[in-house]
mmCIF file of C-alpha atoms in Angstrom:
data_model
loop_
_atom_site.group_PDB
_atom_site.id
_atom_site.type_symbol
_atom_site.label_atom_id
_atom_site.label_comp_id
_atom_site.label_asym_id
_atom_site.label_seq_id
_atom_site.Cartn_x
_atom_site.Cartn_y
_atom_site.Cartn_z
ATOM 1 C CA MET A 129 18.929 -11.701 10.593
ATOM 2 C CA GLN A 130 17.191 -14.911 10.940
ATOM 3 C CA VAL A 131 13.542 -15.812 9.713
ATOM 4 C CA PHE A 132 12.121 -19.214 11.107
ATOM 5 C CA PHE A 133 9.945 -20.570 8.088
ATOM 6 C CA PRO A 134 9.781 -23.421 10.226
ATOM 7 C CA ALA A 135 7.159 -21.986 12.215
ATOM 8 C CA SER A 136 5.182 -21.603 9.596
ATOM 9 C CA LEU A 137 2.606 -24.685 9.214
ATOM 10 C CA GLU A 138 1.288 -22.509 6.273
ATOM 11 C CA ILE A 139 4.562 -23.441 4.556
ATOM 12 C CA GLN A 140 5.075 -26.889 6.067
ATOM 13 C CA GLU A 141 1.392 -27.929 4.696
ATOM 14 C CA GLU A 142 2.268 -26.228 1.384
ATOM 15 C CA LEU A 143 5.063 -28.643 0.717
ATOM 16 C CA LEU A 144 3.285 -31.926 2.230
ATOM 17 C CA LYS A 145 0.393 -31.241 -0.108
ATOM 18 C CA ALA A 146 3.245 -31.157 -2.794
ATOM 19 C CA GLY A 147 4.650 -34.331 -1.754
ATOM 20 C CA PHE A 148 7.935 -33.303 0.855
ATOM 21 C CA LYS A 149 8.289 -35.261 3.473
ATOM 22 C CA VAL A 150 8.207 -32.399 6.289
ATOM 23 C CA PRO A 151 10.534 -32.592 8.105
ATOM 24 C CA TYR A 152 11.590 -36.378 7.608
ATOM 25 C CA ASP A 153 10.275 -39.514 6.892
ATOM 26 C CA LYS A 154 10.872 -42.587 9.154
ATOM 27 C CA GLU A 155 10.548 -45.224 6.476
ATOM 28 C CA SER A 156 12.726 -43.859 3.454
ATOM 29 C CA LYS A 157 14.955 -41.163 6.174
ATOM 30 C CA ALA A 158 14.299 -38.430 4.007
ATOM 31 C CA ARG A 159 14.816 -35.313 5.661
ATOM 32 C CA THR A 160 13.160 -32.396 4.358
ATOM 33 C CA PRO A 161 13.498 -29.577 7.630
ATOM 34 C CA VAL A 162 11.873 -26.314 6.489
ATOM 35 C CA PRO A 163 15.015 -23.562 6.246
ATOM 36 C CA VAL A 164 16.073 -21.075 8.595
ATOM 37 C CA VAL A 165 17.148 -18.137 6.833
ATOM 38 C CA SER A 166 20.152 -16.615 8.411
ATOM 39 C CA SER A 167 22.372 -13.943 7.794
ATOM 40 C CA PHE A 168 25.347 -12.873 10.420
ATOM 41 C CA SER A 169 27.586 -9.984 9.841
ATOM 42 C CA GLY A 170 30.290 -11.476 12.204
ATOM 43 C CA GLY A 171 30.228 -14.988 10.802
ATOM 44 C CA ARG A 172 28.928 -17.889 12.588
ATOM 45 C CA VAL A 173 30.608 -21.154 13.758
ATOM 46 C CA ILE A 174 27.795 -24.148 13.444
ATOM 47 C CA ARG A 175 27.316 -27.705 13.528
ATOM 48 C CA LYS A 176 27.912 -29.111 10.118
ATOM 49 C CA GLU A 177 24.750 -31.233 10.012
ATOM 50 C CA ARG A 178 23.084 -28.083 10.832
ATOM 51 C CA VAL A 179 23.903 -26.466 7.871
ATOM 52 C CA LEU A 180 21.316 -27.065 5.227
ATOM 53 C CA LYS A 181 22.893 -24.588 2.396
ATOM 54 C CA ALA A 182 25.493 -22.353 2.355
ATOM 55 C CA GLY A 183 27.893 -20.345 -0.138
ATOM 56 C CA LYS A 184 31.302 -20.005 0.926
ATOM 57 C CA PHE A 185 32.783 -21.638 4.087
ATOM 58 C CA GLU A 186 35.138 -23.696 5.987
ATOM 59 C CA ASN A 187 34.662 -27.543 7.299
ATOM 60 C CA ASP A 188 36.537 -29.150 9.681
ATOM 61 C CA GLY A 189 34.366 -32.367 9.509
ATOM 62 C CA ARG A 190 32.146 -31.716 12.451
ATOM 63 C CA TYR A 191 31.977 -27.778 12.272
ATOM 64 C CA CYS A 192 31.513 -25.147 9.534
ATOM 65 C CA ILE A 193 33.070 -21.400 9.606
ATOM 66 C CA LEU A 194 31.062 -18.976 8.026
ATOM 67 C CA PRO A 195 32.353 -15.930 7.020
ATOM 68 C CA GLU A 196 30.900 -13.033 7.366
ATOM 69 C CA GLU A 197 27.253 -12.119 5.906
ATOM 70 C CA LYS A 198 25.345 -9.019 4.679
ATOM 71 C CA ALA A 199 21.793 -8.395 4.673
ATOM 72 C CA TRP A 200 20.573 -4.696 4.284
ATOM 73 C CA VAL A 201 17.494 -3.059 6.030
ATOM 74 C CA GLU A 202 15.946 -0.117 4.362
ATOM 75 C CA MET A 203 13.817 2.250 6.482
ATOM 76 C CA LEU A 204 11.138 4.265 4.143
ATOM 77 C CA VAL A 205 8.476 6.715 5.922
ATOM 78 C CA ASN A 206 5.478 7.851 4.041
ATOM 79 C CA GLU A 207 3.193 11.164 4.065
ATOM 80 C CA LYS A 208 1.022 9.165 5.885
ATOM 81 C CA GLY A 209 3.146 8.247 9.124
ATOM 82 C CA PHE A 210 3.850 4.772 8.202
ATOM 83 C CA VAL A 211 7.129 2.805 8.440
ATOM 84 C CA MET A 212 7.855 0.297 5.998
ATOM 85 C CA PHE A 213 11.274 -1.564 6.566
ATOM 86 C CA LYS A 214 12.259 -3.345 3.047
ATOM 87 C CA ILE A 215 15.040 -6.289 3.850
ATOM 88 C CA LEU A 216 17.546 -7.371 1.526
ATOM 89 C CA PRO A 217 19.073 -10.716 2.244
ATOM 90 C CA GLY A 218 22.273 -10.252 0.303
ATOM 91 C CA GLU A 219 24.349 -12.795 1.833
ATOM 92 C CA TYR A 220 23.232 -15.721 4.364
ATOM 93 C CA HIS A 221 22.850 -19.329 4.770
ATOM 94 C CA LEU A 222 20.058 -22.109 5.500
ATOM 95 C CA GLU A 223 19.891 -23.726 8.614
ATOM 96 C CA ASP A 224 17.984 -26.530 10.093
ATOM 97 C CA LEU A 225 17.958 -25.740 13.785
ATOM 98 C CA GLY A 226 16.942 -29.493 14.782
ATOM 99 C CA PHE A 227 14.195 -28.401 16.951
ATOM 100 C CA THR A 228 13.822 -31.261 19.665
ATOM 101 C CA SER A 229 11.691 -29.782 22.789
ATOM 102 C CA VAL A 230 9.250 -26.741 21.773
ATOM 103 C CA PRO A 231 8.057 -26.868 18.407
ATOM 104 C CA PRO A 232 8.673 -23.756 16.653
ATOM 105 C CA ARG A 233 5.027 -23.515 15.790
ATOM 106 C CA LEU A 234 4.383 -22.755 19.404
ATOM 107 C CA TRP A 235 6.350 -19.906 19.399
ATOM 108 C CA SER A 236 5.456 -15.923 18.918
ATOM 109 C CA THR A 237 8.476 -14.395 17.092
ATOM 110 C CA TRP A 238 9.897 -16.016 14.126
ATOM 111 C CA ALA A 239 11.686 -13.710 12.207
ATOM 112 C CA ALA A 240 14.099 -11.287 13.471
ATOM 113 C CA PHE A 241 16.739 -8.300 12.560
ATOM 114 C CA SER A 242 19.375 -6.773 14.393
ATOM 115 C CA LEU A 243 20.715 -3.023 13.723
ATOM 116 C CA LYS A 244 24.068 -1.543 14.847
ATOM 117 C CA PHE A 245 22.940 0.447 17.601
ATOM 118 C CA GLU A 246 24.906 3.250 16.660
ATOM 119 C CA SER A 247 22.073 3.184 14.157
ATOM 120 C CA ILE A 248 19.491 4.508 16.218
ATOM 121 C CA GLU A 249 20.332 8.030 16.113
ATOM 122 C CA SER A 250 19.522 8.367 12.151
ATOM 123 C CA ILE A 251 16.346 6.207 12.525
ATOM 124 C CA THR A 252 15.035 8.437 15.642
ATOM 125 C CA GLU A 253 15.617 11.639 13.386
ATOM 126 C CA ALA A 254 14.276 10.660 10.545
ATOM 127 C CA LEU A 255 11.112 9.287 12.680
ATOM 128 C CA GLN A 256 10.897 12.384 14.723
ATOM 129 C CA GLU A 257 9.200 14.490 12.130
ATOM 130 C CA HIS A 258 6.542 12.118 11.591
ATOM 131 C CA ALA A 259 5.914 11.731 15.437
ATOM 132 C CA SER A 260 3.067 13.463 17.615
ATOM 133 C CA GLU A 261 2.113 13.162 20.969
ATOM 134 C CA LYS A 262 3.377 9.792 22.853
ATOM 135 C CA PRO A 263 1.031 7.327 22.340
ATOM 136 C CA LYS A 264 -0.566 5.836 26.071
ATOM 137 C CA GLY A 265 0.021 2.157 26.805
ATOM 138 C CA ILE A 266 4.034 1.636 26.002
ATOM 139 C CA TYR A 267 5.717 -1.029 28.242
ATOM 140 C CA LEU A 268 8.725 -1.984 28.654
ATOM 141 C CA ALA A 269 9.953 -5.707 29.688
ATOM 142 C CA SER A 270 13.244 -7.131 29.670
ATOM 143 C CA ARG A 271 14.967 -10.956 29.123
ATOM 144 C CA GLY A 272 18.508 -11.956 29.916
ATOM 145 C CA THR A 273 20.787 -14.400 27.946
ATOM 146 C CA GLY A 274 23.977 -14.407 29.612
ATOM 147 C CA ARG A 275 26.123 -11.367 29.809
ATOM 148 C CA GLU A 276 23.472 -9.578 27.737
ATOM 149 C CA ILE A 277 20.383 -8.241 28.734
ATOM 150 C CA GLU A 278 17.510 -6.948 25.854
ATOM 151 C CA VAL A 279 14.742 -4.614 26.825
ATOM 152 C CA TYR A 280 12.204 -4.395 24.253
ATOM 153 C CA GLY A 281 9.080 -2.177 24.446
ATOM 154 C CA TYR A 282 5.275 -3.272 23.732
ATOM 155 C CA LYS A 283 1.942 -1.083 23.401
ATOM 156 C CA GLY A 284 -0.904 -2.451 25.473
ATOM 157 C CA ARG A 285 -0.459 -4.827 28.703
ATOM 158 C CA LYS A 286 -2.097 -8.005 26.734
ATOM 159 C CA SER A 287 0.643 -7.156 23.996
ATOM 160 C CA LYS A 288 3.768 -8.495 25.566
ATOM 161 C CA ASN A 289 4.057 -10.992 23.140
ATOM 162 C CA LEU A 290 3.567 -9.058 20.261
ATOM 163 C CA GLY A 291 5.430 -5.565 20.460
ATOM 164 C CA ILE A 292 3.897 -2.752 18.653
ATOM 165 C CA PRO A 293 1.092 -3.319 16.050
ATOM 166 C CA VAL A 294 2.441 -4.558 12.516
ATOM 167 C CA PHE A 295 0.092 -3.464 9.886
ATOM 168 C CA GLY A 296 1.533 -5.361 7.211
ATOM 169 C CA TYR A 297 4.709 -7.692 6.170
ATOM 170 C CA SER A 298 6.107 -9.971 3.375
ATOM 171 C CA LEU A 299 8.604 -12.487 4.177
ATOM 172 C CA GLY A 300 9.307 -15.638 1.982
ATOM 173 C CA MET A 301 12.084 -18.046 0.213
ATOM 174 C CA LYS A 302 11.067 -17.226 -3.588
ATOM 175 C CA GLY A 303 14.292 -15.779 -5.366
ATOM 176 C CA LEU A 304 16.473 -16.641 -3.098
ATOM 177 C CA THR A 305 18.777 -18.875 -4.698
ATOM 178 C CA LEU A 306 19.920 -21.014 -2.070
ATOM 179 C CA ALA A 307 16.695 -22.105 -1.141
ATOM 180 C CA GLU A 308 15.778 -22.432 -4.678
ATOM 181 C CA GLU A 309 19.017 -25.246 -4.742
ATOM 182 C CA TYR A 310 17.723 -26.705 -1.499
ATOM 183 C CA PHE A 311 14.325 -27.757 -2.534
ATOM 184 C CA ARG A 312 15.354 -29.155 -5.952
ATOM 185 C CA GLU A 313 17.747 -31.652 -4.205
ATOM 186 C CA LYS A 314 14.962 -32.336 -1.933
ATOM 187 C CA ALA A 315 12.455 -32.958 -4.364
ATOM 188 C CA GLU A 316 14.911 -35.589 -6.206
ATOM 189 C CA GLU A 317 15.370 -37.152 -2.795
ATOM 190 C CA ASN A 318 11.233 -37.029 -2.121
ATOM 191 C CA GLY A 319 10.475 -38.381 -5.696
ATOM 192 C CA VAL A 320 8.866 -34.967 -6.347
ATOM 193 C CA ASN A 321 8.318 -33.805 -9.748
ATOM 194 C CA PRO A 322 10.750 -30.683 -9.795
ATOM 195 C CA GLU A 323 7.999 -28.929 -12.150
ATOM 196 C CA VAL A 324 6.284 -28.553 -8.642
ATOM 197 C CA LEU A 325 8.639 -26.161 -7.666
ATOM 198 C CA ARG A 326 7.665 -23.116 -9.654
ATOM 199 C CA TYR A 327 4.208 -23.181 -8.475
ATOM 200 C CA LEU A 328 4.740 -23.656 -4.876
ATOM 201 C CA LYS A 329 4.152 -20.827 -2.586
ATOM 202 C CA LEU A 330 7.055 -20.440 0.004
ATOM 203 C CA GLY A 331 6.074 -16.764 1.268
ATOM 204 C CA LEU A 332 3.790 -15.268 4.061
ATOM 205 C CA ARG A 333 2.174 -11.830 4.194
ATOM 206 C CA LYS A 334 -0.472 -10.712 6.694
ATOM 207 C CA ARG A 335 -4.021 -11.610 6.511
ATOM 208 C CA LYS A 336 -6.381 -9.145 7.675
ATOM 209 C CA GLU A 337 -7.023 -11.008 10.321
ATOM 210 C CA THR A 338 -3.740 -11.591 11.567
ATOM 211 C CA ARG A 339 -2.607 -10.513 14.831
ATOM 212 C CA ALA A 340 0.706 -9.265 14.294
ATOM 213 C CA GLY A 341 3.765 -7.113 16.249
ATOM 214 C CA LEU A 342 7.068 -5.943 16.177
ATOM 215 C CA LYS A 343 8.606 -6.057 19.662
ATOM 216 C CA VAL A 344 11.598 -3.213 19.647
ATOM 217 C CA GLY A 345 14.500 -3.947 21.785
ATOM 218 C CA ILE A 346 17.743 -2.871 22.501
ATOM 219 C CA VAL A 347 20.608 -5.084 23.714
ATOM 220 C CA TRP A 348 22.834 -4.240 26.649
ATOM 221 C CA LYS A 349 26.018 -6.022 27.328
ATOM 222 C CA GLU A 350 27.947 -5.104 30.579
ATOM 223 C CA GLY A 351 26.024 -1.902 30.552
ATOM 224 C CA ARG A 352 26.736 -0.574 27.291
ATOM 225 C CA PRO A 353 24.159 -0.629 24.640
ATOM 226 C CA VAL A 354 25.140 -2.542 21.246
ATOM 227 C CA ARG A 355 22.448 -3.427 18.987
ATOM 228 C CA VAL A 356 18.621 -2.607 18.239
ATOM 229 C CA ASN A 357 16.425 -5.594 17.786
ATOM 230 C CA LEU A 358 13.300 -5.754 15.739
ATOM 231 C CA ARG A 359 11.630 -9.193 16.133
ATOM 232 C CA LEU A 360 8.025 -10.335 14.179
ATOM 233 C CA SER A 361 5.606 -11.915 15.993
ATOM 234 C CA THR A 362 2.369 -13.147 15.248
ATOM 235 C CA THR A 363 -0.502 -15.102 17.657
ATOM 236 C CA ALA A 364 -3.426 -15.440 16.122
ATOM 237 C CA PRO A 365 -5.513 -16.889 14.710
ATOM 238 C CA LYS A 366 -4.751 -20.980 15.628
ATOM 239 C CA ILE A 367 -4.714 -22.771 12.822
ATOM 240 C CA ARG A 368 -4.225 -26.454 12.161
ATOM 241 C CA ILE A 369 -2.753 -28.723 9.792
ATOM 242 C CA THR A 370 -2.376 -32.802 9.102
ATOM 243 C CA GLY A 371 1.863 -33.534 9.092
ATOM 244 C CA ILE A 372 3.056 -36.957 8.278
ATOM 245 C CA TYR A 373 2.578 -38.438 11.887
ATOM 246 C CA GLY A 374 -0.722 -36.440 13.093
ATOM 247 C CA GLU A 375 -2.585 -32.847 13.319
ATOM 248 C CA LEU A 376 -0.459 -30.384 14.319
ATOM 249 C CA THR A 377 -2.113 -26.648 15.882
ATOM 250 C CA GLY A 378 -0.087 -23.936 15.934
ATOM 251 C CA LYS A 379 -0.596 -19.924 15.723
ATOM 252 C CA SER A 380 -1.197 -18.531 11.811
ATOM 253 C CA ARG A 381 1.978 -16.832 10.011
ATOM 254 C CA GLY A 382 -0.250 -15.272 7.752
ATOM 255 C CA GLU A 383 -1.422 -16.410 3.749
ATOM 256 C CA LEU A 384 0.885 -18.029 1.501
ATOM 257 C CA SER A 385 2.429 -16.018 -1.114
ATOM 258 C CA SER A 386 4.536 -16.302 -4.183
ATOM 259 C CA SER A 387 5.978 -12.756 -3.812
ATOM 260 C CA SER A 388 9.855 -12.258 -3.225
ATOM 261 C CA GLU A 389 9.240 -9.067 -1.454
ATOM 262 C CA TRP A 390 10.634 -8.784 2.202
ATOM 263 C CA TYR A 391 9.229 -5.991 4.261
ATOM 264 C CA PHE A 392 6.615 -4.937 7.458
ATOM 265 C CA THR A 393 4.874 -1.917 8.132
ATOM 266 C CA VAL A 394 4.405 -0.283 11.495
ATOM 267 C CA HIS A 395 3.290 3.378 12.531
ATOM 268 C CA ALA A 396 5.995 5.766 12.756
ATOM 269 C CA ASN A 397 4.828 7.287 16.285
ATOM 270 C CA ASP A 398 4.351 4.035 17.806
ATOM 271 C CA LEU A 399 8.321 3.356 16.605
ATOM 272 C CA TYR A 400 9.550 6.466 17.616
ATOM 273 C CA TRP A 401 8.549 6.410 21.079
ATOM 274 C CA THR A 402 8.941 2.643 21.835
ATOM 275 C CA LEU A 403 12.561 3.399 20.523
ATOM 276 C CA MET A 404 12.864 6.430 23.057
ATOM 277 C CA GLU A 405 11.597 4.530 25.664
ATOM 278 C CA VAL A 406 13.998 1.332 25.270
ATOM 279 C CA SER A 407 16.827 3.668 24.917
ATOM 280 C CA SER A 408 16.468 5.523 28.227
ATOM 281 C CA ALA A 409 16.170 2.366 29.862
ATOM 282 C CA PHE A 410 19.280 2.712 31.626
ATOM 283 C CA GLY A 411 19.907 6.469 31.181
ATOM 284 C CA ASN A 412 20.990 6.599 28.160
ATOM 285 C CA ARG A 413 19.024 9.577 27.026
#
């Protein structure tokens, strides 16, 4: 699990208005990067300076060795044929990815969740009774990362950067203990009254006009499927904010929210047929 909250200009603006220097202040040298919330089932080794906040970890001076972390995904299907994925971030850490070349506000994808490939059978079985005729316009694309290749599906030729339609979502940092501790520390560093923290909206939910989609993909490694990827993307509308050093323009991630719920919703038929398509890309089905 990785949720790139730095990709949200909405959250950056909320923090800037409250007096935080995001992402850094040249004069005071105060650094206040918006955290990426990450959880890795196999653990992770990252540079010490990139860890903003974590629970238990080992530190050799240059690197932090993070133990196995756990986040859960629950799938709920209603009678109208919509699927809600509820995310429960149990064990996680906060990262600063230190973007230097491509600002995250230019990205489409800003939240990613991985499931074990073995879960695809139970997912498709649960969806099958809600599936109907195969929808037109499901296409496949791929991208390689070394020895791995991800084949993902999308609906409509112009939706390659989106995936299948997303009808609602909510993701945020409220209720995350590490995030609350992090922003309390940064409030002191930035000279911000900590009482302000209770009024901040550090979550995002879909607006009616937000163009959102879910890339549904399967990652293949050395010819074998190893995991299912779900990537939440938004591409429109464009927004502008005033940053510390000038105007910033980027893709809207939704409207600010103080909700602590984590979920996204798609249509069962879209998800079912997209999974069937991507899983048959290399003759797996």
